[in-house]
PDB file of C-alpha atoms and ligand atoms in Angstrom:
ATOM      1  CA  MET E  24     -23.740   2.928  15.661  1.00 91.00           C
ATOM      2  CA  PRO E  25     -22.496   1.700  19.067  1.00 97.00           C
ATOM      3  CA  GLU E  26     -20.478   4.101  21.400  1.00 98.00           C
ATOM      4  CA  TYR E  27     -16.706   3.068  21.329  1.00 98.00           C
ATOM      5  CA  LYS E  28     -14.328   4.100  24.152  1.00 98.00           C
ATOM      6  CA  LEU E  29     -10.657   2.808  23.483  1.00 98.00           C
ATOM      7  CA  VAL E  30      -8.432   2.899  26.727  1.00 98.00           C
ATOM      8  CA  TYR E  31      -4.852   2.596  26.445  1.00 98.00           C
ATOM      9  CA  PHE E  32      -1.747   4.170  27.755  1.00 98.00           C
ATOM     10  CA  ASN E  33      -0.696   7.523  26.574  1.00 97.00           C
ATOM     11  CA  GLY E  34       1.335   6.200  24.021  1.00 97.00           C
ATOM     12  CA  ARG E  35       1.248   4.545  20.620  1.00 98.00           C
ATOM     13  CA  GLY E  36       1.846   0.883  21.352  1.00 98.00           C
ATOM     14  CA  LEU E  37      -0.618  -1.671  20.783  1.00 98.00           C
ATOM     15  CA  GLY E  38      -3.349   1.034  20.754  1.00 98.00           C
ATOM     16  CA  GLU E  39      -2.364   2.880  17.650  1.00 98.00           C
ATOM     17  CA  LEU E  40      -3.422   0.545  15.052  1.00 98.00           C
ATOM     18  CA  VAL E  41      -6.975   0.611  16.351  1.00 98.00           C
ATOM     19  CA  ARG E  42      -6.835   4.680  16.283  1.00 98.00           C
ATOM     20  CA  TRP E  43      -5.638   4.206  12.745  1.00 98.00           C
ATOM     21  CA  ILE E  44      -8.569   2.132  11.781  1.00 98.00           C
ATOM     22  CA  PHE E  45     -11.059   4.161  13.400  1.00 98.00           C
ATOM     23  CA  GLN E  46      -9.865   7.253  11.906  1.00 98.00           C
ATOM     24  CA  TYR E  47      -9.580   5.674   8.545  1.00 98.00           C
ATOM     25  CA  GLY E  48     -13.072   4.502   8.871  1.00 98.00           C
ATOM     26  CA  ASP E  49     -14.476   7.712  10.086  1.00 98.00           C
ATOM     27  CA  ILE E  50     -15.622   5.879  12.990  1.00 98.00           C
ATOM     28  CA  PRO E  51     -16.166   8.185  16.127  1.00 98.00           C
ATOM     29  CA  PHE E  52     -14.437   6.818  19.678  1.00 98.00           C
ATOM     30  CA  THR E  53     -13.301   8.285  22.682  1.00 98.00           C
ATOM     31  CA  ASP E  54      -9.415   8.018  22.847  1.00 98.00           C
ATOM     32  CA  GLU E  55      -9.100   7.711  26.718  1.00 98.00           C
ATOM     33  CA  ARG E  56      -5.483   7.520  27.798  1.00 98.00           C
ATOM     34  CA  VAL E  57      -4.112   6.503  31.146  1.00 98.00           C
ATOM     35  CA  GLU E  58      -0.897   8.123  32.478  1.00 96.00           C
ATOM     36  CA  MET E  59       1.595   5.722  33.944  1.00 95.00           C
ATOM     37  CA  SER E  60       1.385   7.367  37.221  1.00 97.00           C
ATOM     38  CA  GLU E  61      -2.516   6.654  37.460  1.00 97.00           C
ATOM     39  CA  TRP E  62      -2.087   2.802  36.248  1.00 98.00           C
ATOM     40  CA  PRO E  63      -1.319   1.158  39.669  1.00 97.00           C
ATOM     41  CA  GLU E  64      -4.759   2.436  40.927  1.00 97.00           C
ATOM     42  CA  LYS E  65      -6.787   2.116  37.671  1.00 97.00           C
ATOM     43  CA  LYS E  66      -5.185  -1.496  37.019  1.00 98.00           C
ATOM     44  CA  LYS E  67      -7.122  -2.648  40.080  1.00 97.00           C
ATOM     45  CA  VAL E  68     -10.358  -1.795  38.341  1.00 95.00           C
ATOM     46  CA  THR E  69      -9.415  -2.642  34.954  1.00 96.00           C
ATOM     47  CA  PRO E  70     -11.136  -5.890  33.540  1.00 94.00           C
ATOM     48  CA  GLY E  71      -8.128  -8.256  32.940  1.00 96.00           C
ATOM     49  CA  GLY E  72      -5.638  -5.662  34.366  1.00 97.00           C
ATOM     50  CA  LYS E  73      -4.152  -4.979  30.825  1.00 98.00           C
ATOM     51  CA  LEU E  74      -4.804  -2.455  28.127  1.00 98.00           C
ATOM     52  CA  PRO E  75      -5.827  -1.862  25.530  1.00 98.00           C
ATOM     53  CA  LEU E  76      -9.579  -2.311  26.195  1.00 98.00           C
ATOM     54  CA  LEU E  77     -12.244  -1.277  23.621  1.00 98.00           C
ATOM     55  CA  TYR E  78     -15.734  -0.456  25.521  1.00 98.00           C
ATOM     56  CA  ILE E  79     -18.403  -0.918  23.160  1.00 98.00           C
ATOM     57  CA  ASP E  80     -21.633   0.551  24.462  1.00 98.00           C
ATOM     58  CA  GLY E  81     -19.852   0.260  27.991  1.00 98.00           C
ATOM     59  CA  LYS E  82     -18.858  -3.276  27.748  1.00 98.00           C
ATOM     60  CA  PRO E  83     -15.260  -4.241  27.422  1.00 98.00           C
ATOM     61  CA  LEU E  84     -13.398  -6.210  24.769  1.00 98.00           C
ATOM     62  CA  TRP E  85      -9.576  -7.036  25.368  1.00 98.00           C
ATOM     63  CA  GLN E  86      -6.754  -8.165  23.340  1.00 98.00           C
ATOM     64  CA  SER E  87      -5.190  -5.757  20.897  1.00 98.00           C
ATOM     65  CA  MET E  88      -5.757  -7.974  17.933  1.00 98.00           C
ATOM     66  CA  ALA E  89      -9.326  -8.949  18.705  1.00 98.00           C
ATOM     67  CA  ILE E  90      -9.991  -5.171  19.125  1.00 98.00           C
ATOM     68  CA  ALA E  91      -8.415  -4.286  15.665  1.00 98.00           C
ATOM     69  CA  ARG E  92     -10.020  -7.022  14.034  1.00 98.00           C
ATOM     70  CA  TYR E  93     -13.497  -5.823  15.261  1.00 98.00           C
ATOM     71  CA  ALA E  94     -12.545  -2.273  14.441  1.00 98.00           C
ATOM     72  CA  ALA E  95     -11.297  -3.569  10.833  1.00 98.00           C
ATOM     73  CA  LYS E  96     -14.784  -5.264  10.470  1.00 98.00           C
ATOM     74  CA  VAL E  97     -16.778  -2.231  11.209  1.00 98.00           C
ATOM     75  CA  ALA E  98     -14.629  -0.192   8.859  1.00 98.00           C
ATOM     76  CA  GLY E  99     -14.910  -2.568   6.073  1.00 98.00           C
ATOM     77  CA  LEU E 100     -11.322  -3.593   6.081  1.00 98.00           C
ATOM     78  CA  THR E 101     -11.359  -7.152   5.991  1.00 98.00           C
ATOM     79  CA  PRO E 102     -11.612  -9.381   3.185  1.00 97.00           C
ATOM     80  CA  ASP E 103     -14.665 -11.565   2.765  1.00 96.00           C
ATOM     81  CA  ASP E 104     -12.760 -14.518   1.331  1.00 97.00           C
ATOM     82  CA  THR E 105     -11.741 -16.835   4.199  1.00 97.00           C
ATOM     83  CA  LEU E 106      -8.149 -17.567   3.228  1.00 98.00           C
ATOM     84  CA  GLU E 107      -7.457 -13.792   2.380  1.00 98.00           C
ATOM     85  CA  ALA E 108      -8.796 -12.834   5.849  1.00 98.00           C
ATOM     86  CA  CYS E 109      -6.209 -15.588   7.293  1.00 98.00           C
ATOM     87  CA  TYR E 110      -3.498 -13.842   5.382  1.00 98.00           C
ATOM     88  CA  CYS E 111      -4.476 -10.564   6.692  1.00 98.00           C
ATOM     89  CA  ASP E 112      -4.326 -12.086  10.257  1.00 98.00           C
ATOM     90  CA  ALA E 113      -0.823 -13.285   9.444  1.00 98.00           C
ATOM     91  CA  PHE E 114       0.520  -9.946   8.336  1.00 98.00           C
ATOM     92  CA  VAL E 115      -1.174  -8.194  11.111  1.00 98.00           C
ATOM     93  CA  GLU E 116       0.378 -10.591  13.674  1.00 98.00           C
ATOM     94  CA  THR E 117       3.898 -10.140  11.838  1.00 98.00           C
ATOM     95  CA  ALA E 118       3.323  -6.318  12.508  1.00 98.00           C
ATOM     96  CA  LYS E 119       2.508  -6.838  15.940  1.00 98.00           C
ATOM     97  CA  GLU E 120       5.734  -8.865  16.474  1.00 98.00           C
ATOM     98  CA  LEU E 121       7.709  -6.158  15.124  1.00 98.00           C
ATOM     99  CA  LEU E 122       6.591  -3.756  18.005  1.00 98.00           C
ATOM    100  CA  THR E 123       6.348  -6.303  20.629  1.00 98.00           C
ATOM    101  CA  ASP E 124       9.836  -7.917  20.122  1.00 98.00           C
ATOM    102  CA  MET E 125      11.234  -4.222  20.004  1.00 98.00           C
ATOM    103  CA  TYR E 126       9.420  -2.959  23.151  1.00 97.00           C
ATOM    104  CA  LYS E 127      10.398  -5.987  25.055  1.00 98.00           C
ATOM    105  CA  ILE E 128      13.981  -5.190  24.504  1.00 98.00           C
ATOM    106  CA  MET E 129      13.478  -1.360  24.971  1.00 97.00           C
ATOM    107  CA  LEU E 130      11.602  -1.854  28.156  1.00 96.00           C
ATOM    108  CA  SER E 131      14.162  -4.682  29.888  1.00 97.00           C
ATOM    109  CA  ASP E 132      16.289  -3.879  32.797  1.00 97.00           C
ATOM    110  CA  LYS E 133      19.622  -3.831  30.873  1.00 97.00           C
ATOM    111  CA  SER E 134      21.596  -0.822  30.283  1.00 97.00           C
ATOM    112  CA  GLN E 135      21.176   1.497  27.443  1.00 97.00           C
ATOM    113  CA  GLU E 136      24.260   0.247  25.932  1.00 97.00           C
ATOM    114  CA  GLU E 137      23.291  -3.267  26.051  1.00 98.00           C
ATOM    115  CA  LYS E 138      19.740  -2.370  24.714  1.00 98.00           C
ATOM    116  CA  ASP E 139      21.298  -0.685  21.676  1.00 97.00           C
ATOM    117  CA  LYS E 140      23.372  -3.587  20.886  1.00 98.00           C
ATOM    118  CA  GLU E 141      20.707  -6.164  21.306  1.00 98.00           C
ATOM    119  CA  LEU E 142      18.394  -4.119  19.083  1.00 98.00           C
ATOM    120  CA  ARG E 143      20.931  -3.613  16.286  1.00 97.00           C
ATOM    121  CA  GLU E 144      22.649  -7.228  16.516  1.00 97.00           C
ATOM    122  CA  GLU E 145      19.716  -9.282  17.421  1.00 98.00           C
ATOM    123  CA  TYR E 146      16.326  -7.593  16.806  1.00 98.00           C
ATOM    124  CA  VAL E 147      17.304  -5.816  13.329  1.00 98.00           C
ATOM    125  CA  VAL E 148      18.936  -8.998  12.101  1.00 98.00           C
ATOM    126  CA  LYS E 149      16.449 -11.534  13.138  1.00 98.00           C
ATOM    127  CA  THR E 150      13.168  -9.992  13.432  1.00 98.00           C
ATOM    128  CA  LEU E 151      13.190  -6.660  11.379  1.00 98.00           C
ATOM    129  CA  VAL E 152      15.201  -7.480   8.225  1.00 98.00           C
ATOM    130  CA  PRO E 153      13.192 -10.911   7.474  1.00 98.00           C
ATOM    131  CA  VAL E 154       9.938  -9.001   7.521  1.00 98.00           C
ATOM    132  CA  LEU E 155      11.225  -6.152   5.397  1.00 98.00           C
ATOM    133  CA  GLU E 156      12.621  -8.545   2.957  1.00 98.00           C
ATOM    134  CA  LYS E 157       9.443 -10.534   2.575  1.00 98.00           C
ATOM    135  CA  VAL E 158       7.057  -7.338   2.412  1.00 98.00           C
ATOM    136  CA  ASN E 159       9.488  -5.499   0.072  1.00 98.00           C
ATOM    137  CA  LYS E 160       9.445  -8.680  -2.331  1.00 98.00           C
ATOM    138  CA  ARG E 161       5.850  -8.849  -1.965  1.00 97.00           C
ATOM    139  CA  MET E 162       5.147  -5.324  -2.742  1.00 98.00           C
ATOM    140  CA  GLU E 163       7.347  -5.284  -5.836  1.00 97.00           C
ATOM    141  CA  ASN E 164       4.413  -5.448  -8.273  1.00 94.00           C
ATOM    142  CA  ARG E 165       1.289  -5.370  -6.026  1.00 96.00           C
ATOM    143  CA  GLN E 166      -0.655  -2.380  -4.749  1.00 97.00           C
ATOM    144  CA  TRP E 167      -1.921  -3.939  -1.578  1.00 98.00           C
ATOM    145  CA  LEU E 168      -0.752  -6.792   0.596  1.00 98.00           C
ATOM    146  CA  ILE E 169      -3.686  -8.946   0.107  1.00 98.00           C
ATOM    147  CA  GLY E 170      -5.961  -9.124  -2.837  1.00 95.00           C
ATOM    148  CA  ASP E 171      -6.892  -6.139  -5.027  1.00 95.00           C
ATOM    149  CA  LYS E 172      -8.015  -3.860  -2.157  1.00 96.00           C
ATOM    150  CA  MET E 173      -6.715  -2.053   0.969  1.00 98.00           C
ATOM    151  CA  THR E 174      -7.165  -4.122   4.069  1.00 98.00           C
ATOM    152  CA  TRP E 175      -6.384  -3.743   7.609  1.00 98.00           C
ATOM    153  CA  ALA E 176      -3.197  -5.760   6.930  1.00 98.00           C
ATOM    154  CA  ASP E 177      -1.820  -2.664   4.914  1.00 98.00           C
ATOM    155  CA  LEU E 178      -2.525  -0.166   7.900  1.00 98.00           C
ATOM    156  CA  ALA E 179      -0.928  -2.565  10.287  1.00 98.00           C
ATOM    157  CA  ILE E 180       2.090  -3.028   8.434  1.00 98.00           C
ATOM    158  CA  SER E 181       2.305   0.661   7.595  1.00 98.00           C
ATOM    159  CA  ARG E 182       1.701   1.492  11.343  1.00 98.00           C
ATOM    160  CA  SER E 183       4.556  -0.671  12.232  1.00 98.00           C
ATOM    161  CA  ILE E 184       7.007   0.786   9.502  1.00 98.00           C
ATOM    162  CA  ASP E 185       6.088   4.063  11.027  1.00 97.00           C
ATOM    163  CA  GLU E 186       7.424   3.243  14.491  1.00 97.00           C
ATOM    164  CA  MET E 187      10.324   1.354  12.777  1.00 98.00           C
ATOM    165  CA  VAL E 188      11.377   4.524  10.846  1.00 97.00           C
ATOM    166  CA  LEU E 189      11.747   6.325  14.302  1.00 96.00           C
ATOM    167  CA  HIS E 190      14.483   3.787  15.273  1.00 97.00           C
ATOM    168  CA  PHE E 191      15.968   2.332  12.299  1.00 98.00           C
ATOM    169  CA  SER E 192      15.412   4.630   9.392  1.00 97.00           C
ATOM    170  CA  ASP E 193      18.674   3.490   7.778  1.00 98.00           C
ATOM    171  CA  VAL E 194      17.541  -0.137   7.776  1.00 98.00           C
ATOM    172  CA  VAL E 195      14.116   0.626   6.448  1.00 98.00           C
ATOM    173  CA  SER E 196      15.361   2.992   3.696  1.00 97.00           C
ATOM    174  CA  LYS E 197      16.963  -0.076   2.183  1.00 98.00           C
ATOM    175  CA  TYR E 198      13.681  -1.439   1.186  1.00 98.00           C
ATOM    176  CA  PRO E 199      12.109   1.006  -1.357  1.00 98.00           C
ATOM    177  CA  HIS E 200       8.734  -1.108  -1.913  1.00 98.00           C
ATOM    178  CA  VAL E 201       8.204  -1.162   1.798  1.00 98.00           C
ATOM    179  CA  ALA E 202       8.811   2.448   2.496  1.00 97.00           C
ATOM    180  CA  ALA E 203       6.679   3.429  -0.601  1.00 98.00           C
ATOM    181  CA  HIS E 204       3.813   1.202   0.585  1.00 98.00           C
ATOM    182  CA  ALA E 205       3.977   2.760   4.221  1.00 98.00           C
ATOM    183  CA  GLU E 206       4.212   6.213   2.661  1.00 97.00           C
ATOM    184  CA  LYS E 207       1.086   5.438   0.365  1.00 98.00           C
ATOM    185  CA  ILE E 208      -0.883   4.388   3.519  1.00 98.00           C
ATOM    186  CA  GLN E 209       0.215   7.449   5.585  1.00 98.00           C
ATOM    187  CA  GLN E 210      -0.889   9.844   2.733  1.00 98.00           C
ATOM    188  CA  LEU E 211      -4.292   8.583   2.950  1.00 98.00           C
ATOM    189  CA  PRO E 212      -6.274  11.844   4.284  1.00 98.00           C
ATOM    190  CA  LYS E 213      -7.714  10.498   7.305  1.00 98.00           C
ATOM    191  CA  ILE E 214      -4.550   8.860   8.312  1.00 98.00           C
ATOM    192  CA  LYS E 215      -2.423  11.955   7.476  1.00 98.00           C
ATOM    193  CA  GLU E 216      -4.657  13.884   9.594  1.00 98.00           C
ATOM    194  CA  TRP E 217      -4.434  11.521  12.560  1.00 98.00           C
ATOM    195  CA  ARG E 218      -0.527  11.554  12.337  1.00 98.00           C
ATOM    196  CA  ALA E 219      -0.520  15.482  12.432  1.00 97.00           C
ATOM    197  CA  LYS E 220      -2.606  15.836  15.326  1.00 97.00           C
ATOM    198  CA  ARG E 221      -1.848  12.788  17.406  1.00 97.00           C
ATOM    199  CA  PRO E 222       0.046  13.475  20.586  1.00 95.00           C
ATOM    200  CA  LYS E 223       3.665  14.165  19.724  1.00 94.00           C
ATOM    201  CA  ASN E 224       7.205  13.160  21.548  1.00 90.00           C
ATOM    202  CA  LEU E 225       5.818   9.979  23.184  1.00 94.00           C
ATOM    203  CA  PRO E 226       8.517   7.310  23.283  1.00 92.00           C
ATOM    204  CA  PHE E 227       6.268   4.326  22.457  1.00 93.00           C
TER     205      PHE E 227
HETATM  206  N1  GSH I 325      -1.973  -9.616  24.549  1.00 70.24           N
HETATM  207  C1  GSH I 325      -2.204  -8.395  24.988  1.00 70.24           C
HETATM  208  C2  GSH I 325      -1.015  -7.644  25.874  1.00 70.24           C
HETATM  209  C3  GSH I 325      -1.608  -6.303  26.576  1.00 70.24           C
HETATM  210  C4  GSH I 325      -0.579  -5.710  27.311  1.00 70.24           C
HETATM  211  O1  GSH I 325       0.507  -6.688  27.749  1.00 70.24           O
HETATM  212  N2  GSH I 325      -0.686  -4.668  27.570  1.00 70.24           N
HETATM  213  C5  GSH I 325       0.243  -3.842  28.560  1.00 70.24           C
HETATM  214  C6  GSH I 325       0.640  -2.585  27.563  1.00 70.24           C
HETATM  215  S1  GSH I 325       1.236  -2.812  25.990  1.00 70.24           S
HETATM  216  C7  GSH I 325      -0.098  -3.544  29.844  1.00 70.24           C
HETATM  217  O2  GSH I 325      -1.281  -3.336  29.989  1.00 70.24           O
HETATM  218  N3  GSH I 325       0.855  -3.472  30.620  1.00 70.24           N
HETATM  219  C8  GSH I 325       0.549  -2.961  32.023  1.00 70.24           C
HETATM  220  C9  GSH I 325       0.606  -4.114  32.901  1.00 70.24           C
HETATM  221  O3  GSH I 325       0.496  -5.201  32.666  1.00 70.24           O
HETATM  222  O4  GSH I 325       0.061  -3.612  34.128  1.00 70.24           O
HETATM  223  C10 GSH I 325      -2.754  -7.375  23.867  1.00 70.24           C
HETATM  224  O5  GSH I 325      -2.164  -7.597  22.763  1.00 70.24           O
HETATM  225  O6  GSH I 325      -3.726  -6.606  24.219  1.00 70.24           O
END
């Protein structure tokens, strides 16, 4: 197996799904975390100037979704069927958008009061609730999001719901099938172990 090094900031952000996939697949990797104080200097020598990067035997792969898809293939979490694989991609992109749309507001220059208002009145209503409704309906009578076995789409949605619960647990709890699906993934032994041992008290 190649040697893997994931380089990301000391946060969950866009690196966490890759970590979940590697953990689930029992694929050894180095989890290198860059502190924000080191970043201005490191950015100058980082290919593309953005993180995450996955070094595969020393050669960098960029873009979080390309990295996660690669890791998912190695872990056996992508469907063979072309259309099913595309539905996986669609759910994974939706899961990513849940995070990036939220981080964009949280990291803006607005006051905390304005951010809180925008998160509750714009983000929750226009971004989060439509996704929760869709996934809740889908999971009413299914075990997994796509097909009849677990895929990286299940990990991606559960990973994003994990983050949503930190900020909007009152909203997520109104969607029992979403919450149950997320919990099922988070109770998988490898994911449970990772969530227990990963660095705590990080804002993102
Ligand atoms: N589309 C890219 C976005 C990468 C990105 O914007 N990374 C942010 C952190 S989440 C970053 O490197 N920010 C620091 C910078 O731009 O200097 C991906 O999905 O990997």
